[in-house]
Short mmCIF file of C-alpha atoms and ligand atoms in Angstrom, two decimals:
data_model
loop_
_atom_site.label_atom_id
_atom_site.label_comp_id
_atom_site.label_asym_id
_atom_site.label_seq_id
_atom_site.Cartn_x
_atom_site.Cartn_y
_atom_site.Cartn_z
CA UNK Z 1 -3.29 0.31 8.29
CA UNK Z 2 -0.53 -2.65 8.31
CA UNK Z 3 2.50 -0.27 7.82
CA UNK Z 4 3.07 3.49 6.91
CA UNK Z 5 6.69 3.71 6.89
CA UNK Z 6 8.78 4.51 4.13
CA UNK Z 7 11.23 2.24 2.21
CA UNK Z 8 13.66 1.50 5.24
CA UNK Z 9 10.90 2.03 7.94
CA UNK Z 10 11.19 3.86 11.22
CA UNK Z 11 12.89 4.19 13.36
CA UNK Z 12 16.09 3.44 10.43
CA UNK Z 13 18.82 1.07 11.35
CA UNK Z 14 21.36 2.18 13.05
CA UNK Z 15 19.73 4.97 14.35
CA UNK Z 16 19.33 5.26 18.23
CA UNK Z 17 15.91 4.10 18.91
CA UNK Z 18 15.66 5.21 22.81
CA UNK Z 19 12.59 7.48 23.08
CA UNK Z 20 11.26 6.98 19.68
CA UNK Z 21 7.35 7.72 20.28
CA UNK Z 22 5.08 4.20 19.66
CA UNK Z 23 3.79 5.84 16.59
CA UNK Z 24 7.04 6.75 14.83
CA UNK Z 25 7.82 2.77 14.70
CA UNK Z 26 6.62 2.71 11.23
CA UNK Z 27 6.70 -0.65 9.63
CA UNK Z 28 6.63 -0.53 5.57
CA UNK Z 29 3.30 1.26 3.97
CA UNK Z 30 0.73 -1.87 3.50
CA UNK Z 31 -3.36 -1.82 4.32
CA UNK Z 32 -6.08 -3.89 4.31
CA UNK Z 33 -9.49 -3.72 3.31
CA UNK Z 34 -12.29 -5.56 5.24
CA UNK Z 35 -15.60 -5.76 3.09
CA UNK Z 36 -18.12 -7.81 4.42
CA UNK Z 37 -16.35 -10.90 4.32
CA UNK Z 38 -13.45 -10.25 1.85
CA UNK Z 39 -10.13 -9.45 3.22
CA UNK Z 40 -8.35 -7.06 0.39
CA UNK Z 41 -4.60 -6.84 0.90
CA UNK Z 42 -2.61 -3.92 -0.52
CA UNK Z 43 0.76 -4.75 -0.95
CA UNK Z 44 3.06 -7.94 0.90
CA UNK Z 45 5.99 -5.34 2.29
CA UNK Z 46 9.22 -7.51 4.27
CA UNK Z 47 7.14 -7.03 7.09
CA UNK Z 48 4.26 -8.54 5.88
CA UNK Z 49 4.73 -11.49 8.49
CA UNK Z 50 4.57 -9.48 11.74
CA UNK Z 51 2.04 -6.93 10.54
CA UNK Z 52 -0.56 -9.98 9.86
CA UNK Z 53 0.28 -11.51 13.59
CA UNK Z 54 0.15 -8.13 14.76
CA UNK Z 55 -3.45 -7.29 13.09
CA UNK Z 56 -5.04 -10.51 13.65
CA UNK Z 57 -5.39 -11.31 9.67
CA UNK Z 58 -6.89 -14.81 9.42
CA UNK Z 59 -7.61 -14.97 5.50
CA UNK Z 60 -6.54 -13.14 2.41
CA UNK Z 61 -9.09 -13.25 -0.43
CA UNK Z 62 -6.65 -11.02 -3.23
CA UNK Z 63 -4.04 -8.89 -3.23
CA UNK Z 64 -3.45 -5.51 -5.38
CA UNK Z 65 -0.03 -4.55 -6.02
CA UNK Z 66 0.19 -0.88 -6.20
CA UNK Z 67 3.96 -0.99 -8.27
CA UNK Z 68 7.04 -4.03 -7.68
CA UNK Z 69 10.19 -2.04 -5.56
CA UNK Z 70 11.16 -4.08 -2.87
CA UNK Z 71 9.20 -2.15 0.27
CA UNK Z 72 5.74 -3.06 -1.30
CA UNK Z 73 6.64 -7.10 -2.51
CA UNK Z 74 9.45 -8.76 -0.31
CA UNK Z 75 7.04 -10.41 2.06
CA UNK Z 76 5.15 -12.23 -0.87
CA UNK Z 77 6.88 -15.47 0.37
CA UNK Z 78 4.74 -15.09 3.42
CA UNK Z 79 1.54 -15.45 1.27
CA UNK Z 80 2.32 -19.09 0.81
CA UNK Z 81 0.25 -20.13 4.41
CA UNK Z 82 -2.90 -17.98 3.47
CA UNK Z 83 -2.95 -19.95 0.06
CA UNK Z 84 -2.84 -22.73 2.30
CA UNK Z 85 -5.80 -21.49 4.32
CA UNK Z 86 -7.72 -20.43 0.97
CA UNK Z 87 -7.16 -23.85 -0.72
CA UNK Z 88 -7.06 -22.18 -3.63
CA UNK Z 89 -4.25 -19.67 -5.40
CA UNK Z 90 -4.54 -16.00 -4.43
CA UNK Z 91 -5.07 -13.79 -7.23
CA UNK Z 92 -2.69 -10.60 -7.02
CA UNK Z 93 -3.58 -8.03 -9.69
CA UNK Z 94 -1.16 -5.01 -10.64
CA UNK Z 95 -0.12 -3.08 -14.07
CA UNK Z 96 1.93 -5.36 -16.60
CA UNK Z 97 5.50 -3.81 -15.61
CA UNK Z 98 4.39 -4.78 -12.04
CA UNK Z 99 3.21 -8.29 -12.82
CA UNK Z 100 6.47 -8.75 -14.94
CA UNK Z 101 8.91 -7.54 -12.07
CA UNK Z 102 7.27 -9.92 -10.18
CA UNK Z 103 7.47 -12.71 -12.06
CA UNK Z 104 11.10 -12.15 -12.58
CA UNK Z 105 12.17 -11.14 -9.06
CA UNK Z 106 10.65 -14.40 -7.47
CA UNK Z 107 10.84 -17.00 -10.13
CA UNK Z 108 10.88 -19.53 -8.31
CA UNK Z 109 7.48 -19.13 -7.24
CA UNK Z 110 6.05 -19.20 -10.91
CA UNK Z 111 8.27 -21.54 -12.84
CA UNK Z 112 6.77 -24.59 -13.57
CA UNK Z 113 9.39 -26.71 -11.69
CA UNK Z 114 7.39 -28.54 -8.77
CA UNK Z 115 8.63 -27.04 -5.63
CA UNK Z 116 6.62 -27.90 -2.84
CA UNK Z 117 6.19 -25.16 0.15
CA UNK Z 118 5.96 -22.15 -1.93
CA UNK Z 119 3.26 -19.62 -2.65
CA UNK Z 120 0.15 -20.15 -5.12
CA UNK Z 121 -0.52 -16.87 -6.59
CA UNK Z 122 -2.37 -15.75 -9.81
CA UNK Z 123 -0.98 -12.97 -11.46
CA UNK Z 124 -3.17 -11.05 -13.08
CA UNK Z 125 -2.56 -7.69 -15.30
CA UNK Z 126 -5.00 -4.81 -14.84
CA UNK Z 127 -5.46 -1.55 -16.19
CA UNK Z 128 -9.67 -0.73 -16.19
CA UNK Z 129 -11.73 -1.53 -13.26
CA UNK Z 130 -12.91 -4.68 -12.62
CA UNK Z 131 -14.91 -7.10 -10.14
CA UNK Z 132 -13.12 -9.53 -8.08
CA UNK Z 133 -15.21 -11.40 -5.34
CA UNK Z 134 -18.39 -8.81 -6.03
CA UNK Z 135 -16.38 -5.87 -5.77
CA UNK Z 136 -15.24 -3.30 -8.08
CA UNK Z 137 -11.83 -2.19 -7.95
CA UNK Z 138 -10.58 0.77 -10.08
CA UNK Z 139 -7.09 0.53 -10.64
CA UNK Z 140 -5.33 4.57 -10.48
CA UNK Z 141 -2.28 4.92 -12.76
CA UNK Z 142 -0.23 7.63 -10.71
CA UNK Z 143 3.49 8.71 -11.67
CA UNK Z 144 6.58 7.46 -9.47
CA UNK Z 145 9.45 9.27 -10.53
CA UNK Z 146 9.30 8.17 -14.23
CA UNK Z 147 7.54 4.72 -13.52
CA UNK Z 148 4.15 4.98 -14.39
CA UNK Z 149 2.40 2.45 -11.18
CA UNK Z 150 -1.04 2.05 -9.27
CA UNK Z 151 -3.18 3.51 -6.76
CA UNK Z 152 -6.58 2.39 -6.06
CA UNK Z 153 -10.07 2.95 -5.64
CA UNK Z 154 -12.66 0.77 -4.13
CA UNK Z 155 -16.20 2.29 -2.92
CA UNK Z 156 -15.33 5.79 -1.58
CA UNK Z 157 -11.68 4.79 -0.56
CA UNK Z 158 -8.43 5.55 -2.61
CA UNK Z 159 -5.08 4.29 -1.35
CA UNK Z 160 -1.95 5.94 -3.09
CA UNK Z 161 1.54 5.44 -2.33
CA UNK Z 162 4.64 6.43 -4.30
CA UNK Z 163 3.39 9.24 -5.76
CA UNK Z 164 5.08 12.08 -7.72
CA UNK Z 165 2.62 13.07 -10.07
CA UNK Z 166 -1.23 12.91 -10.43
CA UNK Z 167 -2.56 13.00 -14.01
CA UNK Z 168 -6.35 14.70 -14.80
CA UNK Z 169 -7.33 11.78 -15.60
CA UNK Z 170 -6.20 10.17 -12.39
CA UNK Z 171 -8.15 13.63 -10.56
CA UNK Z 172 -11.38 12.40 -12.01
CA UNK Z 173 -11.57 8.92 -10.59
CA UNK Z 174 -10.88 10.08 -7.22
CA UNK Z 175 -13.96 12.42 -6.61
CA UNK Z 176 -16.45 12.00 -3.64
CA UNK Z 177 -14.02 10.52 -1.25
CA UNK Z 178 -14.90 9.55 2.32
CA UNK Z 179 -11.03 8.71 2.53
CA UNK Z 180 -7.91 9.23 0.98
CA UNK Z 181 -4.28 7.68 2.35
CA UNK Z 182 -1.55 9.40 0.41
CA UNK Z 183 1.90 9.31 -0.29
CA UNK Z 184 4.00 11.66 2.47
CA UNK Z 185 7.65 10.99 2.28
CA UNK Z 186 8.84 13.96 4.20
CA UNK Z 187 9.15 17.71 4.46
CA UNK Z 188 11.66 18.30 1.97
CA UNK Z 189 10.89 17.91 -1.70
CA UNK Z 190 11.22 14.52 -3.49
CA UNK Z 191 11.46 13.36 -6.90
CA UNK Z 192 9.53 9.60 -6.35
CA UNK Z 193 7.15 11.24 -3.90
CA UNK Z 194 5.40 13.53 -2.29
CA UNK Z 195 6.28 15.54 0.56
CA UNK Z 196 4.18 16.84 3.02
CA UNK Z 197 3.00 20.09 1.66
CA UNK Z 198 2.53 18.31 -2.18
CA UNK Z 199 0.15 16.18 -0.21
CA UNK Z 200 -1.72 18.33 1.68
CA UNK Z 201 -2.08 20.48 -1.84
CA UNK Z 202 -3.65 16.83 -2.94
CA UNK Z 203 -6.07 16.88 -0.16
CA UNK Z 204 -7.01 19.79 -0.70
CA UNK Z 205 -7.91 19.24 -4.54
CA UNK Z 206 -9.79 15.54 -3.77
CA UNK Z 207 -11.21 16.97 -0.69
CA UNK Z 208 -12.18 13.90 0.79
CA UNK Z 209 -14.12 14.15 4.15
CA UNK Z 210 -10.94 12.33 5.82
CA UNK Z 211 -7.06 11.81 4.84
CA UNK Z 212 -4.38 9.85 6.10
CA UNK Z 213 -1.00 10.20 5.40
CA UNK Z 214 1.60 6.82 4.58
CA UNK Z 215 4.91 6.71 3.44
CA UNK Z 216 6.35 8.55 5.69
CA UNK Z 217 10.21 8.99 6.01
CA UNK Z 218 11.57 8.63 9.81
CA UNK Z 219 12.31 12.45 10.03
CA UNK Z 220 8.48 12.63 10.44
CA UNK Z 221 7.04 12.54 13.60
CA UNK Z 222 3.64 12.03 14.99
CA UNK Z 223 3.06 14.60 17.33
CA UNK Z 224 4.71 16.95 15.23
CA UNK Z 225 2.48 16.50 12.28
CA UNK Z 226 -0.81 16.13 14.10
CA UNK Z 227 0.31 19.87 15.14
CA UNK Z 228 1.14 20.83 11.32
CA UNK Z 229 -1.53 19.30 9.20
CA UNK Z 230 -4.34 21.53 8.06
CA UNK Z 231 -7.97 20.04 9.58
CA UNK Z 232 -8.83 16.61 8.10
CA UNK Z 233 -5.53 15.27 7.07
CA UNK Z 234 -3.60 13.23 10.12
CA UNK Z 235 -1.05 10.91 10.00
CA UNK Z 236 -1.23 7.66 9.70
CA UNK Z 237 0.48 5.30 12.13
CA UNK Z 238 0.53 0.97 12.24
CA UNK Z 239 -2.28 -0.62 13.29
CA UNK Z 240 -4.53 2.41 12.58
CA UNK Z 241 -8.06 1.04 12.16
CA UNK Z 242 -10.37 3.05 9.93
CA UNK Z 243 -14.75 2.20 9.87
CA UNK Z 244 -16.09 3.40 6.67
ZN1 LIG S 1 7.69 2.48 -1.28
ZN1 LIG S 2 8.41 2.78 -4.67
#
């Protein structure tokens, strides 16, 4: 787990920051995926940068965009030296409004003028699962506010941020979970996310053996929820490594 903060992180600026607990410094919500020997980032969030020197991350093989606000893209710049590593583009997959904000908000990275010392990405529009690199990656359309966006599922894992509403259909795909991170903005109700109760009501539908809550507003602290949380759902906090 790279980040599991919300939108402005945690602790938020301005705030006072003396005796804020280790694991309520939340950088923005970001994982990756280790299989075998292909590195699967979720998400390049502004503090893509630090989270990679902070985790070790030597390679990225893809990325999977889970929806384009700024909190889960700004740090795409920062792609540019693992396409250098790869020497080859990085294919980043996401829905087609995704792929389109994208393309629009950082330009400059896909327009055909040659600037040297940028990324090189390969956007790529899903909406069915597919295979990239030998593994199959089922895409999870999920309701943010009124923005319809992407979770995923790969193996027995589903990662799903900036969630307000989970359709049937959705339900299905999820079954037989060994883990689920979810969407936890705070206590209070939300109209882009869950709180903490809508997500615990999630859990408790997928009942997965394990879940992790992300997303998580700076009103929410560690120790606190750990104390809350029904049995099998924790919070999440960075650098939170996960064998499956
Ligand atoms: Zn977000
Ligand atoms: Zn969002």
């Amino acid at each position: 787990m790279l980040g599991c903060g919300s939108s402005v992180g945690s602790p938020v600026l301005g705030k006072d920051t003396v005796g804020v607990e280790k694991k309520d410094w939340r950088t923005r919500s970001s994982i990756i995926l280790l299989i075998e020997e292909v590195s699967i980032l979720i998400d390049t969030t502004p503090d893509f940068r630090q989270q990679a020197l902070l985790n070790n991350v030597k390679n990225i093989d893809f990325v999977l965009y889970t929806h384009s606000h700024a909190d889960h893209t700004h740090g795409i710049d920062d792609l540019r030296i693992f396409s250098y590593i790869k020497e080859d583009k990085i294919s980043c997959f996401g829905n087609s409004h995704t792929i389109n904000d994208i393309k629009r908000n950082f330009s400059y990275i896909f327009n055909n003028k040659n600037i040297s010392g940028r990324p090189r990405l390969d956007l790529k529009v899903v909406n069915d699962s597919f295979i990239e690199q030998g593994i199959e990656i089922i895409p999870l359309p999920i309701k943010h506010k009124d923005w319809d966006i992407l979770g995923y599922r790969i193996n027995n894992f589903a990662y799903i941020t900036d969630c307000s509403f989970i359709s049937d259909e959705t339900f299905s795909k999820i079954e037989d979970l060994d883990l689920l991170i979810i969407d936890s903005l705070r206590y209070s109700k939300h109209d882009a996310h869950l709180s903490v109760d809508e997500a615990i009501l999630i859990a408790q539908k997928v009942n997965p053996k394990r879940t992790i809550l992300t997303h998580m507003g700076s009103d929410l602290k560690y120790n606190e929820l750990i104390e809350y949380l029904p049995k099998g759902i924790e919070p999440g906090y960075d650098g939170l490594i996960v064998n499956l």
